[in-house]
Short mmCIF file of C-alpha atoms in Angstrom, two decimals:
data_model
loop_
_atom_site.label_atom_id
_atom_site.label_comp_id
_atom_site.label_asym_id
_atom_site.label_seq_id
_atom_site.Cartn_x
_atom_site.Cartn_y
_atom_site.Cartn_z
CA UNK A 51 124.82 6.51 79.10
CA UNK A 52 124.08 3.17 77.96
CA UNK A 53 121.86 2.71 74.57
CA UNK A 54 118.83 0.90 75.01
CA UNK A 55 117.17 -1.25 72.84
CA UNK A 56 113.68 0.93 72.35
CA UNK A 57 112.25 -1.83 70.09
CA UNK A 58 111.31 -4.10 72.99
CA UNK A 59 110.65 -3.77 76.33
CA UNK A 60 113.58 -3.75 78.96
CA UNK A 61 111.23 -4.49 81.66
CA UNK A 62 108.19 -3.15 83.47
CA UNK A 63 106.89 -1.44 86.68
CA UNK A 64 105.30 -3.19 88.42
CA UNK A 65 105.15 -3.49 92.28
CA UNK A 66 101.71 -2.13 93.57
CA UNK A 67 100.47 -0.90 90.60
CA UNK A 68 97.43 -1.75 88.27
CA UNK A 69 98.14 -1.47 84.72
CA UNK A 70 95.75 -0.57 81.99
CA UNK A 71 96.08 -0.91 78.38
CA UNK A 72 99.54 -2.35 77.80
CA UNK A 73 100.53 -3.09 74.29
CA UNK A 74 102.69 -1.73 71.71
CA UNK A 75 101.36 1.26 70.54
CA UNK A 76 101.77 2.10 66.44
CA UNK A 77 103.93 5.42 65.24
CA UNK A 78 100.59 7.64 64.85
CA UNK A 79 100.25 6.93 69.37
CA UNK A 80 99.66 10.09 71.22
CA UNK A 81 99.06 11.89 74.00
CA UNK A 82 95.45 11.60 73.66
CA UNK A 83 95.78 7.46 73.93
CA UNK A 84 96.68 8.29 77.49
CA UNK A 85 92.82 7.49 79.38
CA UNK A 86 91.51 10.22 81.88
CA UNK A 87 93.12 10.26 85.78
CA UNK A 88 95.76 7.65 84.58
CA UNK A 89 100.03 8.05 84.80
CA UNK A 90 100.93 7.20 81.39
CA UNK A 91 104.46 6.22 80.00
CA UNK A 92 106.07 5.85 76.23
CA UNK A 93 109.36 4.25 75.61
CA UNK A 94 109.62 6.99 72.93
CA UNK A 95 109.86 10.83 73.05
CA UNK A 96 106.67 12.30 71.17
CA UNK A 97 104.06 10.06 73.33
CA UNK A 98 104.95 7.15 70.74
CA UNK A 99 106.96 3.71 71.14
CA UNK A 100 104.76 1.76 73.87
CA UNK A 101 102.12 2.83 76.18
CA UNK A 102 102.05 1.58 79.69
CA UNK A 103 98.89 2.81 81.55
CA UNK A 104 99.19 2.80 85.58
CA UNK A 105 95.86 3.53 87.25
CA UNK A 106 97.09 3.31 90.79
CA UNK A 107 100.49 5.02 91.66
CA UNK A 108 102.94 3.03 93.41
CA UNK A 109 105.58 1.31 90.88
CA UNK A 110 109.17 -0.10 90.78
CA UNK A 111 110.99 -2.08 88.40
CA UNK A 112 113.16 -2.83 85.86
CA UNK A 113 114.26 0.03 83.46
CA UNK A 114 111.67 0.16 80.91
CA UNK A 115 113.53 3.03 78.66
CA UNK A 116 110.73 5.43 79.26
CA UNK A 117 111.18 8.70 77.09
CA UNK A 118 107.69 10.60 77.75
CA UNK A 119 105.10 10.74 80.37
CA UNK A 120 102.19 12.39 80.96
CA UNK A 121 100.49 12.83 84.30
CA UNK A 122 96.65 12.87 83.96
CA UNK A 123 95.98 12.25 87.61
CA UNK A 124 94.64 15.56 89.88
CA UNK A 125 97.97 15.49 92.04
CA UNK A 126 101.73 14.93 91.31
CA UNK A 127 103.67 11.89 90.51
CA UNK A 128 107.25 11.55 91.98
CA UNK A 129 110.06 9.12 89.87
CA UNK A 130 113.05 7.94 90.72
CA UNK A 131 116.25 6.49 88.81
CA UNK A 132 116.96 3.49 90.72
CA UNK A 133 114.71 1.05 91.89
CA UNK A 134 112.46 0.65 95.30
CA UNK A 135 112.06 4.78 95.21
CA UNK A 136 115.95 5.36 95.54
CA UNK A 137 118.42 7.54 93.63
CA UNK A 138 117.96 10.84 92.09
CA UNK A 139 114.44 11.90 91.98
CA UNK A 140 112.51 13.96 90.08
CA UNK A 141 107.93 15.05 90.57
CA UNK A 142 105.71 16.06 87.86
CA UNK A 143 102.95 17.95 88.90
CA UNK A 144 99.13 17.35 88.56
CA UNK A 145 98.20 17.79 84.62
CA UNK A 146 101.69 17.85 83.48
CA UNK A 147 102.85 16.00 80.38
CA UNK A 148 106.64 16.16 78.51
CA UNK A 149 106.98 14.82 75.23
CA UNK A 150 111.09 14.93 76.08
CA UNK A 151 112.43 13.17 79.27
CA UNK A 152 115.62 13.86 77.43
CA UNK A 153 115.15 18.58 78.05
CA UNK A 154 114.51 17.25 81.86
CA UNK A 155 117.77 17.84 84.06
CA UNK A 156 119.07 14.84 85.86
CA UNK A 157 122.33 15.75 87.56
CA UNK A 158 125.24 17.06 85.88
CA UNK A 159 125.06 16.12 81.58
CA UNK A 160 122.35 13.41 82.22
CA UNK A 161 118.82 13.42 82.39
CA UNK A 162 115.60 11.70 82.54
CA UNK A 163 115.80 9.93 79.25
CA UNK A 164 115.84 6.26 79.84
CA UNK A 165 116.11 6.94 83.69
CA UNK A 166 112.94 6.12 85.37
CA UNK A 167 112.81 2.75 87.57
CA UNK A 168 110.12 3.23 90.30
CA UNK A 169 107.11 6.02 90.53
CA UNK A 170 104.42 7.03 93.52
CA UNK A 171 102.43 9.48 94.16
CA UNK A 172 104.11 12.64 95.34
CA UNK A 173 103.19 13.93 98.97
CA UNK B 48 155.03 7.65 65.56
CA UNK B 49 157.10 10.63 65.40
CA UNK B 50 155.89 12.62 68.24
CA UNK B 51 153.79 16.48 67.54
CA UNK B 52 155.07 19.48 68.13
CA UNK B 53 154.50 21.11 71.38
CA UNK B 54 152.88 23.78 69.39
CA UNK B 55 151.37 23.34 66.69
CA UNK B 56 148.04 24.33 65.96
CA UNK B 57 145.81 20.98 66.86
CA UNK B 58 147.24 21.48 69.99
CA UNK B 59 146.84 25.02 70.62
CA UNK B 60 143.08 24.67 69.57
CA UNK B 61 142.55 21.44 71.89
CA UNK B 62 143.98 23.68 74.73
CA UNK B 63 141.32 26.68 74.20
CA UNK B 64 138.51 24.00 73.99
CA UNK B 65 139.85 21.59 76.83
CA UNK B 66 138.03 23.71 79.05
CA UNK B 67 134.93 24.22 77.25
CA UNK B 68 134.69 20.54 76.80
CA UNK B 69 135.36 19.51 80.08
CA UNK B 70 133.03 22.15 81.60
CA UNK B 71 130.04 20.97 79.77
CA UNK B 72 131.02 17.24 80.24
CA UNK B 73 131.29 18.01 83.83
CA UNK B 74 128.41 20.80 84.09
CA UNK B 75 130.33 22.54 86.74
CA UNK B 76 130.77 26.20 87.37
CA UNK B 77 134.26 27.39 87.09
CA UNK B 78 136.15 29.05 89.70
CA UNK B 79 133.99 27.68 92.27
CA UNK B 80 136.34 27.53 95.86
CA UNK B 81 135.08 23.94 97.13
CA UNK B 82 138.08 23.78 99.54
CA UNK B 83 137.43 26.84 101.36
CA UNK B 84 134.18 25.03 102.36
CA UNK B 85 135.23 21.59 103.69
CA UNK B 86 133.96 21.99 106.78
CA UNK B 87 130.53 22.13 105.38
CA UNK B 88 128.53 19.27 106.50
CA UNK B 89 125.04 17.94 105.36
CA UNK B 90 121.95 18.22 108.50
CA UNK B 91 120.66 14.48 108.39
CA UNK B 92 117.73 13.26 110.58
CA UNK B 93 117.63 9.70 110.31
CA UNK B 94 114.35 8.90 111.67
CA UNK B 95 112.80 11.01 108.89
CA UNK B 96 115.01 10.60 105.89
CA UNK B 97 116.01 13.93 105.35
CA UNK B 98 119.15 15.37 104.58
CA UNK B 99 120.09 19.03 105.07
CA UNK B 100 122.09 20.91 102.20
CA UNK B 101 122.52 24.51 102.39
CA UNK B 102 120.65 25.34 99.13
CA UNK B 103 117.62 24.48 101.58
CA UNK B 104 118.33 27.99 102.70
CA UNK B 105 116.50 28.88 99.24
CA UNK B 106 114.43 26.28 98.05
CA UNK B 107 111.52 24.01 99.91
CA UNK B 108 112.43 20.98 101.84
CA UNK B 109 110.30 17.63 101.37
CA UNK B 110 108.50 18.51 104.15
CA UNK B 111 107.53 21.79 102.93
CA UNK B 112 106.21 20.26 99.83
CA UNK B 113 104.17 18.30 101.42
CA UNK B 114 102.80 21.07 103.07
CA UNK B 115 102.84 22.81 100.00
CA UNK B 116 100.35 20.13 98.87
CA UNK B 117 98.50 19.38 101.52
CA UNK B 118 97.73 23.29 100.94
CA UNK B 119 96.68 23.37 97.37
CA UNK B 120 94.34 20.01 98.12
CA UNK B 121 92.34 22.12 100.45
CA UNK B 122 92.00 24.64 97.85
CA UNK B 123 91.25 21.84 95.50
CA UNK B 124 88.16 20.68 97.81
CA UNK B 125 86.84 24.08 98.01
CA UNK B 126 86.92 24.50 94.28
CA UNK B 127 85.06 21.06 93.80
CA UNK B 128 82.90 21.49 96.69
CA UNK B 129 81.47 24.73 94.50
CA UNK B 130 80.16 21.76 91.92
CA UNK B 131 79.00 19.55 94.80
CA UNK B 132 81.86 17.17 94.86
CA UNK B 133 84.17 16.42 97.81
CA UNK B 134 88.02 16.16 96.82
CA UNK B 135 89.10 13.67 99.88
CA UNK B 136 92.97 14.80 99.68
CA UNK B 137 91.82 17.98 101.16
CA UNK B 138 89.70 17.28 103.93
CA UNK B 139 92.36 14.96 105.98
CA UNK B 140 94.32 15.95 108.31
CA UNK B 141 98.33 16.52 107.11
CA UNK B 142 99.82 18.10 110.00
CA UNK B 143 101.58 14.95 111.14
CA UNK B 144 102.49 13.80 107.46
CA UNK B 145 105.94 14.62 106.90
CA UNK B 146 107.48 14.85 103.11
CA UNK B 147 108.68 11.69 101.17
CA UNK B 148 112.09 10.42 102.56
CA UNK B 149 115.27 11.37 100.90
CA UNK B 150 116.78 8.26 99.34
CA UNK B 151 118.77 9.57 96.76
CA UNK B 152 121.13 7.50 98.38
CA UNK B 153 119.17 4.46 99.22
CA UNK B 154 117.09 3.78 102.17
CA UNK B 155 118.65 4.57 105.13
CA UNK B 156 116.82 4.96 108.42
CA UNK B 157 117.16 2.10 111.23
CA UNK B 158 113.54 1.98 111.71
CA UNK B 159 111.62 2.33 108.48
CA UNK B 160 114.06 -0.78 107.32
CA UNK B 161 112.69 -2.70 109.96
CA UNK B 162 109.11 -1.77 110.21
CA UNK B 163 108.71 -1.41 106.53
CA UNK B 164 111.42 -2.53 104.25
CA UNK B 165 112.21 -0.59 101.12
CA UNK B 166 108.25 0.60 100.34
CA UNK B 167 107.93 4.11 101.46
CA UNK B 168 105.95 4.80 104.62
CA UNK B 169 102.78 5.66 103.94
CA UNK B 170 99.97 7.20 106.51
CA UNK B 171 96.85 5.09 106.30
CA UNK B 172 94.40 8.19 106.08
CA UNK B 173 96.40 9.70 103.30
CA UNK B 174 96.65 6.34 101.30
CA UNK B 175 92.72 5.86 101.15
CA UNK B 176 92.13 9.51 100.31
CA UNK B 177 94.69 8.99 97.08
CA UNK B 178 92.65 5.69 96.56
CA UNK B 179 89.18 7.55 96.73
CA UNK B 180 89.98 10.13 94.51
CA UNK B 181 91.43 7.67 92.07
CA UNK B 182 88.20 5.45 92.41
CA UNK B 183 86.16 8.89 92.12
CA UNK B 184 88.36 10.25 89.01
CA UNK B 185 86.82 7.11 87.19
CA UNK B 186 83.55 9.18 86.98
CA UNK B 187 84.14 11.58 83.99
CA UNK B 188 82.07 14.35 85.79
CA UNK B 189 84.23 13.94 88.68
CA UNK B 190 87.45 13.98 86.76
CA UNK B 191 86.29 17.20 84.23
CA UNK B 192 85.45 19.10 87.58
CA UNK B 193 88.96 17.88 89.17
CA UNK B 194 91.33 18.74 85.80
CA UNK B 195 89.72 22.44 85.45
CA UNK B 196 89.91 23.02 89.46
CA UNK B 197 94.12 21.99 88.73
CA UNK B 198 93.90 24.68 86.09
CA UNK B 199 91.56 27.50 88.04
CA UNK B 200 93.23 27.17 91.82
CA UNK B 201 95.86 30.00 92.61
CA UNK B 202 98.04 27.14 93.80
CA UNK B 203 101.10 27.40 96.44
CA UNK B 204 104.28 27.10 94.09
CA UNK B 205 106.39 24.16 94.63
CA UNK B 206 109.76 25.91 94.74
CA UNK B 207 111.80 22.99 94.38
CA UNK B 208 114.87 21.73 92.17
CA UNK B 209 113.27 18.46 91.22
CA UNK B 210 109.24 19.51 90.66
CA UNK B 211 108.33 19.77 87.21
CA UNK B 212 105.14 22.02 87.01
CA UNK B 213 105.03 25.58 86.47
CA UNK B 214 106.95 27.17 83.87
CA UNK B 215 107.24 30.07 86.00
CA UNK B 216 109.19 28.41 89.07
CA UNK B 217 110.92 26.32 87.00
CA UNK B 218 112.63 29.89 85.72
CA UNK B 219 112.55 30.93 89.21
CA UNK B 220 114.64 27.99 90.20
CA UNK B 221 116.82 27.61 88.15
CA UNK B 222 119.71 29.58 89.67
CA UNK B 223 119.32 26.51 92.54
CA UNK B 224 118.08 23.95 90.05
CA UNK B 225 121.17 24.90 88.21
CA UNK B 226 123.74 24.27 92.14
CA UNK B 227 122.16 21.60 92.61
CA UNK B 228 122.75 19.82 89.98
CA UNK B 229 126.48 20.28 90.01
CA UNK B 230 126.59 19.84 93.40
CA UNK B 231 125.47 16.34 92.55
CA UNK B 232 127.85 15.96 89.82
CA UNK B 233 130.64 17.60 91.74
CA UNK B 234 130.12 14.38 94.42
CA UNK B 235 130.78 12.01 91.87
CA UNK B 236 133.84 13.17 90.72
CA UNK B 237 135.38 12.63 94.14
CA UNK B 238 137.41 10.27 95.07
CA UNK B 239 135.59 9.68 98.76
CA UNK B 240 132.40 9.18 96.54
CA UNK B 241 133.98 5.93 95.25
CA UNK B 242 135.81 5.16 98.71
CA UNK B 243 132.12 5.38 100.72
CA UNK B 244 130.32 2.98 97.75
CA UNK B 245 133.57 0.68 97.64
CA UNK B 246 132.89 0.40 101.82
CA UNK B 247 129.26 -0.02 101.66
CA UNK B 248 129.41 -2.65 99.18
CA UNK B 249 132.04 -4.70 101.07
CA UNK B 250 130.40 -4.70 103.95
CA UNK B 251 127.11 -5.80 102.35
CA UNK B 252 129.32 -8.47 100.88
CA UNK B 253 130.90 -9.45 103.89
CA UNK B 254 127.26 -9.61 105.37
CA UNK B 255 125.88 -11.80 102.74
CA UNK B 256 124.22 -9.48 100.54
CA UNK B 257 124.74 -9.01 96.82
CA UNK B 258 125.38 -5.65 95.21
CA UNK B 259 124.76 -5.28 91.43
CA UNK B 260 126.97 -2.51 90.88
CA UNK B 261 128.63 -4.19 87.74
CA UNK B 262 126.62 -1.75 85.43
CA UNK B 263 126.36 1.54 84.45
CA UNK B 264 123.38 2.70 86.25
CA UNK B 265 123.76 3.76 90.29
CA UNK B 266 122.42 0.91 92.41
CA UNK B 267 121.75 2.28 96.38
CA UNK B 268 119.41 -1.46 96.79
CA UNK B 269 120.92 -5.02 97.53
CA UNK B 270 119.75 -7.48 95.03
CA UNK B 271 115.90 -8.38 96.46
CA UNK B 272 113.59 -11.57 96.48
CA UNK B 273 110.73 -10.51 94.00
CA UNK B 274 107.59 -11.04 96.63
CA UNK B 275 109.06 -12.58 99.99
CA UNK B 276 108.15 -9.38 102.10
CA UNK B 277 109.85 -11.14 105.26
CA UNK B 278 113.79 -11.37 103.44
CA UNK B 279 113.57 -8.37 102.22
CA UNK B 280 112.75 -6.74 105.13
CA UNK B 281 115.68 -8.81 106.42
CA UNK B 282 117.63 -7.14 103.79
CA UNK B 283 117.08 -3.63 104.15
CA UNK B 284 117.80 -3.86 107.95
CA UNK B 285 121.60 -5.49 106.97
CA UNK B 286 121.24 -3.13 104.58
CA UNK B 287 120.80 0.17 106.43
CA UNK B 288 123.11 -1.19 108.94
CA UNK B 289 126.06 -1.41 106.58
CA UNK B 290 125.38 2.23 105.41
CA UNK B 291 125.37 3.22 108.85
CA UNK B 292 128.45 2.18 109.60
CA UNK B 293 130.51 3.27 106.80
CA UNK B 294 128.96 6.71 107.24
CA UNK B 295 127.47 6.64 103.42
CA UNK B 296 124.65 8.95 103.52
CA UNK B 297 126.89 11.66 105.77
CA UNK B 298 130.43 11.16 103.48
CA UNK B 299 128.15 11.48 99.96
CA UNK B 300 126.40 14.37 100.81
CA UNK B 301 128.83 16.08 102.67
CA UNK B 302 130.37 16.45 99.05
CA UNK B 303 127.05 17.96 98.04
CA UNK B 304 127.33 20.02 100.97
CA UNK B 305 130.03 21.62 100.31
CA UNK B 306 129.88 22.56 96.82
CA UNK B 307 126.25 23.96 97.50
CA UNK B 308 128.19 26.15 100.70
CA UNK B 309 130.60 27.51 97.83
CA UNK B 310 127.84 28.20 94.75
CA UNK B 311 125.70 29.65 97.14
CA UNK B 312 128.69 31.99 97.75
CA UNK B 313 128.83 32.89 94.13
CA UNK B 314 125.29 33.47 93.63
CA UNK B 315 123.80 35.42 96.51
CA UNK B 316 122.34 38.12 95.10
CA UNK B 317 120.10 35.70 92.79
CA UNK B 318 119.39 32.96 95.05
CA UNK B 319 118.04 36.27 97.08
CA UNK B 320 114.74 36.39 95.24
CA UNK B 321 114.31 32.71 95.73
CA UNK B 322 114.36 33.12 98.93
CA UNK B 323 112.00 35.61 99.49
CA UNK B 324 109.44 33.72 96.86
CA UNK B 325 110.01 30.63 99.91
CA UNK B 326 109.29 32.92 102.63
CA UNK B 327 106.19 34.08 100.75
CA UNK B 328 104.99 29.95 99.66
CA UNK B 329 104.91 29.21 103.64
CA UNK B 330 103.17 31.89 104.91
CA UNK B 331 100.78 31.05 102.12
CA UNK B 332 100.69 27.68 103.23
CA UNK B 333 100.61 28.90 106.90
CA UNK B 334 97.33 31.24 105.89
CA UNK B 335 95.61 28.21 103.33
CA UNK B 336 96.03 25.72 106.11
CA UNK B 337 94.32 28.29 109.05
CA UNK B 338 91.49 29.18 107.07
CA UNK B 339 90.77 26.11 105.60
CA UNK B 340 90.29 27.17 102.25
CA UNK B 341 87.65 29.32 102.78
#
């Protein structure tokens, strides 16, 4: 799988979403930076790198290297690895957090390191 | 370079790992008999989006999820309504909301290309109950009440491959998890996987559509105008009608298809207790949805 550059942002998610609190987040960032009901995203594993903060839950874009997540919201999120909600897909349920896209099965040897490109809300 | 022996040792050791390596490269089971099942085919329903691979047999279907959710929001009302809240996601109707559609391959139904390009249909009712709760979860009471109602519900598990939730169904699954995964795998290691994708993209060409499938990630979308809702719509139509006629979605997961037909051959007696956990999760669903979480 390619290597991404996790120093900068690739790209972001964008499409029908409202995003909170975007910045780059220092080395001490953690889960707890992630505000109540709100679908948060690091570009590292550990809840560090940068934060991206999506209130609503409807997303696709570019492939923002996105390494941990955690789901704050009451029901579950649904990603994708290809853009506009195609390719392999994968839903994290209602309070569910991973420090480690990278444990997460994709297909085969790869896995959700690196691999999300569009999000929404899961049923 | 003078050549090496046929056996010496590097060689001898490279043949006792070849296999190791290439089964954890590949992350297929050995011994599998994939040609015995060839004449497995994959159950697709166009209109829908959903595509029909045996290990359905043991795990839920998009449609049951949604069910499956649909289920545990009406529990999720009744918990909140015990703090006088209302939890809006489980007091609408979700008998005629089907699952998410299957686009592991890219869009590919006729009609939702035309009627609603590559954004996922969504049911009006259901969209402004996600919206209300969101607005509601702003309100800290609200939210507190909502996060320890997720934790306190005897939820329906989601006994699915790709849901991420439960520690316990995720070890339930994995025997399926586990097929389906190298069922996926498997599809991409055939040559007809390349064959379908070569004829989709030339006939997306041919149609005046651009494919960026230069890189390494898997691209099932025609390169898009950022916001001009009308071309894109445009788009996906060509799009869908390209995939339609080179068969995509039917030759790709055929493949699936029939690796699933074989593992599940293999692994009967463990995919067993899956099943019966399924059976179990529906009529849950079944009793949830008739009593109205009461």
């Amino acid at each position: 799988m390619r290597k991404r550059n996790k120093a900068g942002l690739v790209g972001l998610l964008v499409a029908g979403a409202s995003i909170l609190g975007i910045g780059a987040v220092p080395a001490n960032a953690a889960l707890s930076d992630c505000g109540s009901s709100r679908f948060c995203v690091w570009t590292n594993t550990e809840y560090t790198g940068t934060l991206w903060q999506y209130n609503t839950t409807t997303a696709s874009g570019q492939n923002m290297g996105i390494s941990s997540l955690a789901n704050k919201k009451s029901y579950s999120i649904r990603v994708w690895d290809a853009e506009n909600f195609s390719g392999n897909s994968k839903a994290f349920g209602a309070s569910y957090a991973t420090n480690n896209l990278g444990i997460h099965n994709r297909y085969g040897p790869l896995t959700w390191n690196d691999a999300i490109r569009s999000f929404q809300q899961g049923a | 370079m003078r050549a090496r022996r046929a056996d010496s040792r590097p060689s001898r050791v490279l043949a006792i790992l070849l296999p190791v390596v290439i089964l954890t490269v590949t992350g297929c089971s050995p011994n599998l008999d994939v040609d015995s099942y060839s004449s497995v085919r994959a159950v697709l329903s166009e209109q829908s989006e959903a595509i029909g691979l045996p290990l359905d047999d043991y795990l839920m279907t998009s449609s049951d999820e949604s069910a499956a959710q649909a289920a545990n929001f009406i529990l999720m009302n009744a918990c909140m309504e015990e703090s006088g809240l209302e939890y809006e996601l489980g007091k609408i109707d979700w008998s005629d909301v089907g699952g998410l559609p299957d686009r592991r391959y890219g869009l590919w139904s006729a009609d939702n290309a035309a009627r609603y390009g590559y954004n996922i249909p969504t049911d009006a009712a259901v969209a402004d109950a996600y919206a209300t709760v969101d607005e509601k979860s702003e309100d800290e009471t609200y939210y507190n009440s909502s996060m320890n109602c997720v934790q306190s519900i005897d939820a329906v598990p989601i006994i699915r491959a790709d849901y991420e939730g439960d520690a316990n169904v995720t070890n339930l699954t994995e025997v399926a998890t586990r097929g389906v995964s190298e069922a996926q795998q498997y599809a991409r290691e055939q040559s007809e996987w390349d064959a379908a994708i070569d004829e989709w993209h030339q006939c997306a060409t041919d149609a005046g559509l651009t494919v960026d499938a230069s890189g390494d990630e898997e691209v099932w979308t025609p390169r898009l105008p950022a916001t001009d809702e009308e071309s894109r719509v445009k788009i996906a139509v060509v799009d869908v009608a390209c995939k339609s006629q080179v068969q995509l979605i039917q030759r790709l997961s055929d493949l699936e298809a029939r690796y699933q037909a074989a593992y599940i051959a293999e692994n009967e007696a463990r995919l067993k207790t899956l099943a019966d956990a399924k059976a179990a999760a529906l009529e849950r669903i079944r009793s949830i949805v008739a009593q109205g979480g009461s």
